[in-house]
Amino acid sequence: MAHITRRTVVQSTAVLGLAGVTGGLLAAPAAAEEAASEAEDTARPTSLNGWELMEQTNDISTVWTRPVPGTDCSVAVCIGDAETVLVHVIRRFHYEVDELRRGDVVGWRTPSEVNKGLTESNQASGTAVQIRPGSYPAGSRGGFFSSQLMVIRDILAELDGVVRWGGDDSRPDESLFSIDVKPADTRLTAVVEKIRAWKDTPGKGPGTPVDVRASGRRKAAKALESRQQGTAA
């Protein structure tokens, strides 16, 4: 029987340990690559704002047709936070910019109908709406009176920049209003909580008088206008 010294045991253990470490180092990149590949396979296409595109509405989908309280309109939007914010925009438009009738608002559109490189792609995820697209055709500017535009700017500022107006894009679409943050953005959650609180507070929310000319509101509106125009799509 061969004599095994302490030195032999230490050396053998070191070799086995090195082999284990080497194997682990080789396995780690392989595992990471496999995980990345699986993530890529399961990743779903999104609209420009990072929300998942939907091929259909109402059945197996996150996009459903919702009524807009106080109007004759209904709109297909992504249910939940996006719905709360976009319906708020539509209601303020109805009360303060121009009265809306059934059919005036277009929400979700199929991914094949929108240009995926433009803000309009957000409609395909149910996170954007067009208000009277026939009256404010894409590519044109100047569709609103200055008083109406002031209200639109106030709406955007009131929502802390969570919504973007298509009139600020390089190729304008003055009918378009879309969510301008990703699904998990905390700013969206904060705005939704604010809107919901208004429902329980007298004198707050759509349909109540708002002084859009107040200095504080105008300052906030102009600051956001400058910021959003600087990031035109």
CSV table of C-alpha atoms in Angstrom, one decimal:
chain,number,residue,atom,x,y,z
A,1,MET,CA,0.0,0.0,0.0
A,2,ALA,CA,1.4,3.4,-1.0
A,3,HIS,CA,2.2,5.8,1.8
A,4,ILE,CA,0.0,8.9,1.6
A,5,THR,CA,1.6,12.0,3.1
A,6,ARG,CA,-0.2,15.1,4.3
A,7,ARG,CA,1.4,17.0,1.5
A,8,THR,CA,0.0,14.6,-1.1
A,9,VAL,CA,-3.5,15.1,0.3
A,10,VAL,CA,-3.2,18.9,0.2
A,11,GLN,CA,-1.9,18.9,-3.3
A,12,SER,CA,-4.7,16.5,-4.5
A,13,THR,CA,-7.4,18.6,-2.8
A,14,ALA,CA,-6.0,21.8,-4.4
A,15,VAL,CA,-6.1,20.2,-7.9
A,16,LEU,CA,-9.7,19.0,-7.4
A,17,GLY,CA,-10.7,22.4,-6.1
A,18,LEU,CA,-9.1,24.2,-9.1
A,19,ALA,CA,-10.9,21.8,-11.4
A,20,GLY,CA,-14.2,22.6,-9.6
A,21,VAL,CA,-13.6,26.3,-9.8
A,22,THR,CA,-12.6,26.1,-13.5
A,23,GLY,CA,-15.7,24.1,-14.2
A,24,GLY,CA,-17.8,26.7,-12.4
A,25,LEU,CA,-16.2,29.5,-14.3
A,26,LEU,CA,-16.9,27.8,-17.6
A,27,ALA,CA,-20.4,26.9,-16.6
A,28,ALA,CA,-21.4,30.4,-15.4
A,29,PRO,CA,-21.1,32.1,-18.8
A,30,ALA,CA,-22.9,29.2,-20.5
A,31,ALA,CA,-25.7,29.4,-18.0
A,32,ALA,CA,-26.0,33.2,-18.4
A,33,GLU,CA,-26.0,32.8,-22.1
A,34,GLU,CA,-28.8,30.2,-21.9
A,35,ALA,CA,-30.8,32.5,-19.6
A,36,ALA,CA,-30.4,35.4,-21.9
A,37,SER,CA,-31.5,33.3,-24.9
A,38,GLU,CA,-34.6,32.2,-23.0
A,39,ALA,CA,-35.4,35.8,-22.0
A,40,GLU,CA,-35.0,36.9,-25.6
A,41,ASP,CA,-37.3,34.1,-26.8
A,42,THR,CA,-40.0,35.0,-24.3
A,43,ALA,CA,-39.7,38.8,-24.8
A,44,ARG,CA,-42.7,40.3,-26.4
A,45,PRO,CA,-42.7,43.2,-28.8
A,46,THR,CA,-43.6,46.6,-27.3
A,47,SER,CA,-44.8,50.0,-28.5
A,48,LEU,CA,-42.4,53.0,-28.5
A,49,ASN,CA,-43.1,53.7,-24.8
A,50,GLY,CA,-42.2,50.1,-23.7
A,51,TRP,CA,-45.7,48.6,-23.2
A,52,GLU,CA,-46.6,45.2,-24.7
A,53,LEU,CA,-48.3,45.2,-28.0
A,54,MET,CA,-51.8,43.6,-28.2
A,55,GLU,CA,-53.1,41.8,-31.2
A,56,GLN,CA,-56.7,42.0,-30.1
A,57,THR,CA,-59.0,43.5,-27.5
A,58,ASN,CA,-61.5,42.5,-24.9
A,59,ASP,CA,-61.0,38.7,-24.9
A,60,ILE,CA,-57.5,37.4,-24.0
A,61,SER,CA,-55.9,40.8,-23.8
A,62,THR,CA,-55.0,43.7,-21.4
A,63,VAL,CA,-56.9,46.1,-23.6
A,64,TRP,CA,-60.6,46.5,-23.1
A,65,THR,CA,-63.3,48.9,-24.3
A,66,ARG,CA,-64.1,51.3,-21.4
A,67,PRO,CA,-66.8,54.1,-21.1
A,68,VAL,CA,-65.6,57.6,-20.6
A,69,PRO,CA,-67.8,59.0,-17.7
A,70,GLY,CA,-69.6,62.2,-18.5
A,71,THR,CA,-69.5,61.6,-22.3
A,72,ASP,CA,-71.1,59.4,-24.9
A,73,CYS,CA,-67.7,58.0,-25.8
A,74,SER,CA,-66.0,54.7,-25.1
A,75,VAL,CA,-62.4,53.8,-25.8
A,76,ALA,CA,-60.3,50.7,-26.0
A,77,VAL,CA,-57.4,51.2,-23.6
A,78,CYS,CA,-55.0,49.1,-21.5
A,79,ILE,CA,-56.9,48.5,-18.3
A,80,GLY,CA,-55.5,49.8,-15.0
A,81,ASP,CA,-53.2,52.7,-14.6
A,82,ALA,CA,-53.0,53.7,-18.3
A,83,GLU,CA,-56.8,53.6,-18.5
A,84,THR,CA,-57.2,55.9,-15.4
A,85,VAL,CA,-54.8,58.5,-16.9
A,86,LEU,CA,-56.1,58.5,-20.5
A,87,VAL,CA,-59.7,58.6,-19.5
A,88,HIS,CA,-58.9,61.6,-17.3
A,89,VAL,CA,-57.3,63.3,-20.3
A,90,ILE,CA,-60.4,62.6,-22.5
A,91,ARG,CA,-62.7,64.0,-19.8
A,92,ARG,CA,-60.9,67.2,-19.3
A,93,PHE,CA,-60.7,67.7,-23.1
A,94,HIS,CA,-64.5,67.1,-23.3
A,95,TYR,CA,-65.2,69.6,-20.5
A,96,GLU,CA,-62.6,72.3,-21.2
A,97,VAL,CA,-61.5,72.1,-24.9
A,98,ASP,CA,-64.5,70.9,-26.9
A,99,GLU,CA,-67.5,68.6,-26.3
A,100,LEU,CA,-67.0,65.1,-27.6
A,101,ARG,CA,-69.5,62.8,-29.3
A,102,ARG,CA,-69.7,59.1,-29.8
A,103,GLY,CA,-66.9,58.0,-32.2
A,104,ASP,CA,-64.7,61.0,-31.6
A,105,VAL,CA,-62.1,59.0,-29.6
A,106,VAL,CA,-59.9,56.3,-31.1
A,107,GLY,CA,-57.9,54.1,-28.7
A,108,TRP,CA,-56.3,50.8,-29.5
A,109,ARG,CA,-55.3,50.0,-33.1
A,110,THR,CA,-53.7,46.8,-34.4
A,111,PRO,CA,-49.9,46.6,-34.5
A,112,SER,CA,-50.1,46.3,-38.3
A,113,GLU,CA,-52.0,49.7,-38.5
A,114,VAL,CA,-49.4,51.8,-36.8
A,115,ASN,CA,-45.9,53.0,-37.5
A,116,LYS,CA,-43.7,51.2,-34.9
A,117,GLY,CA,-41.1,54.0,-35.0
A,118,LEU,CA,-43.6,56.8,-34.1
A,119,THR,CA,-45.5,57.7,-31.0
A,120,GLU,CA,-48.7,56.4,-32.7
A,121,SER,CA,-47.3,52.8,-32.0
A,122,ASN,CA,-48.5,53.3,-28.4
A,123,GLN,CA,-52.0,52.9,-29.6
A,124,ALA,CA,-51.2,49.3,-30.4
A,125,SER,CA,-50.5,48.6,-26.7
A,126,GLY,CA,-53.6,50.5,-25.6
A,127,THR,CA,-51.6,53.3,-24.1
A,128,ALA,CA,-52.5,56.1,-26.4
A,129,VAL,CA,-55.7,57.7,-27.7
A,130,GLN,CA,-56.6,60.0,-30.6
A,131,ILE,CA,-59.2,62.6,-30.0
A,132,ARG,CA,-60.9,63.6,-33.3
A,133,PRO,CA,-58.1,62.4,-35.6
A,134,GLY,CA,-60.1,63.6,-38.6
A,135,SER,CA,-60.1,67.2,-37.3
A,136,TYR,CA,-56.4,67.2,-36.4
A,137,PRO,CA,-54.7,65.2,-39.1
A,138,ALA,CA,-51.2,63.9,-38.6
A,139,GLY,CA,-48.5,66.0,-40.1
A,140,SER,CA,-50.4,69.3,-39.5
A,141,ARG,CA,-50.0,71.9,-36.8
A,142,GLY,CA,-52.2,74.8,-35.6
A,143,GLY,CA,-55.4,72.9,-35.1
A,144,PHE,CA,-56.3,74.4,-31.8
A,145,PHE,CA,-57.0,78.0,-30.7
A,146,SER,CA,-54.6,79.4,-28.2
A,147,SER,CA,-57.1,79.1,-25.3
A,148,GLN,CA,-57.6,75.4,-26.2
A,149,LEU,CA,-53.9,74.8,-26.4
A,150,MET,CA,-53.5,76.4,-23.0
A,151,VAL,CA,-55.9,73.8,-21.5
A,152,ILE,CA,-54.0,71.0,-23.2
A,153,ARG,CA,-50.7,72.2,-21.8
A,154,ASP,CA,-52.3,72.4,-18.4
A,155,ILE,CA,-53.6,68.8,-18.6
A,156,LEU,CA,-50.1,67.6,-19.4
A,157,ALA,CA,-48.6,69.5,-16.5
A,158,GLU,CA,-51.2,68.4,-14.1
A,159,LEU,CA,-50.2,64.8,-14.9
A,160,ASP,CA,-46.6,65.5,-14.3
A,161,GLY,CA,-45.4,64.6,-17.8
A,162,VAL,CA,-46.7,61.1,-17.6
A,163,VAL,CA,-48.7,61.9,-20.8
A,164,ARG,CA,-47.2,63.2,-24.1
A,165,TRP,CA,-49.1,65.2,-26.7
A,166,GLY,CA,-48.5,64.3,-30.3
A,167,GLY,CA,-48.4,67.9,-31.3
A,168,ASP,CA,-44.8,68.1,-29.8
A,169,ASP,CA,-43.5,65.3,-32.0
A,170,SER,CA,-41.2,65.9,-35.0
A,171,ARG,CA,-44.1,64.6,-37.2
A,172,PRO,CA,-47.0,66.1,-35.3
A,173,ASP,CA,-50.3,64.4,-34.5
A,174,GLU,CA,-52.3,66.9,-32.5
A,175,SER,CA,-55.0,64.4,-31.9
A,176,LEU,CA,-52.7,62.0,-30.1
A,177,PHE,CA,-52.2,61.6,-26.4
A,178,SER,CA,-50.1,58.8,-25.1
A,179,ILE,CA,-48.5,57.4,-21.9
A,180,ASP,CA,-44.9,58.6,-21.9
A,181,VAL,CA,-43.4,56.3,-19.2
A,182,LYS,CA,-42.8,52.5,-18.9
A,183,PRO,CA,-45.2,50.2,-17.1
A,184,ALA,CA,-43.3,50.1,-13.8
A,185,ASP,CA,-42.5,53.8,-13.6
A,186,THR,CA,-43.3,55.2,-10.1
A,187,ARG,CA,-44.4,58.5,-11.6
A,188,LEU,CA,-47.4,56.7,-13.2
A,189,THR,CA,-48.4,55.2,-9.9
A,190,ALA,CA,-48.2,58.6,-8.2
A,191,VAL,CA,-50.4,60.3,-10.8
A,192,VAL,CA,-53.0,57.6,-10.7
A,193,GLU,CA,-53.2,57.9,-6.9
A,194,LYS,CA,-53.7,61.7,-7.4
A,195,ILE,CA,-56.5,61.2,-9.9
A,196,ARG,CA,-58.2,58.7,-7.7
A,197,ALA,CA,-58.0,61.1,-4.7
A,198,TRP,CA,-59.6,63.8,-6.8
A,199,LYS,CA,-62.7,61.7,-7.2
A,200,ASP,CA,-63.3,61.9,-3.5
A,201,THR,CA,-62.5,65.6,-3.1
A,202,PRO,CA,-65.1,68.2,-3.9
A,203,GLY,CA,-63.9,70.8,-6.4
A,204,LYS,CA,-61.3,68.5,-7.9
A,205,GLY,CA,-61.0,66.5,-11.1
A,206,PRO,CA,-62.6,66.8,-14.6
A,207,GLY,CA,-65.7,69.0,-14.8
A,208,THR,CA,-64.6,71.4,-12.0
A,209,PRO,CA,-63.5,75.0,-12.8
A,210,VAL,CA,-59.7,75.3,-13.3
A,211,ASP,CA,-57.8,78.6,-13.7
A,212,VAL,CA,-55.3,77.5,-16.4
A,213,ARG,CA,-54.0,81.0,-16.5
A,214,ALA,CA,-52.8,80.9,-12.8
A,215,SER,CA,-49.1,81.7,-12.7
A,216,GLY,CA,-48.1,78.5,-11.0
A,217,ARG,CA,-50.0,76.3,-13.4
A,218,ARG,CA,-48.7,78.3,-16.4
A,219,LYS,CA,-45.1,78.0,-15.2
A,220,ALA,CA,-45.4,74.3,-14.8
A,221,ALA,CA,-47.0,73.9,-18.2
A,222,LYS,CA,-44.3,75.9,-20.0
A,223,ALA,CA,-41.5,74.0,-18.2
A,224,LEU,CA,-43.0,70.7,-19.3
A,225,GLU,CA,-43.6,72.0,-22.8
A,226,SER,CA,-40.0,72.9,-23.2
A,227,ARG,CA,-38.8,69.5,-21.8
A,228,GLN,CA,-41.1,67.4,-23.9
A,229,GLN,CA,-40.4,69.3,-27.1
A,230,GLY,CA,-36.7,68.7,-26.4
A,231,THR,CA,-37.3,65.0,-26.6
A,232,ALA,CA,-39.5,64.9,-29.8
A,233,ALA,CA,-39.8,61.5,-31.3
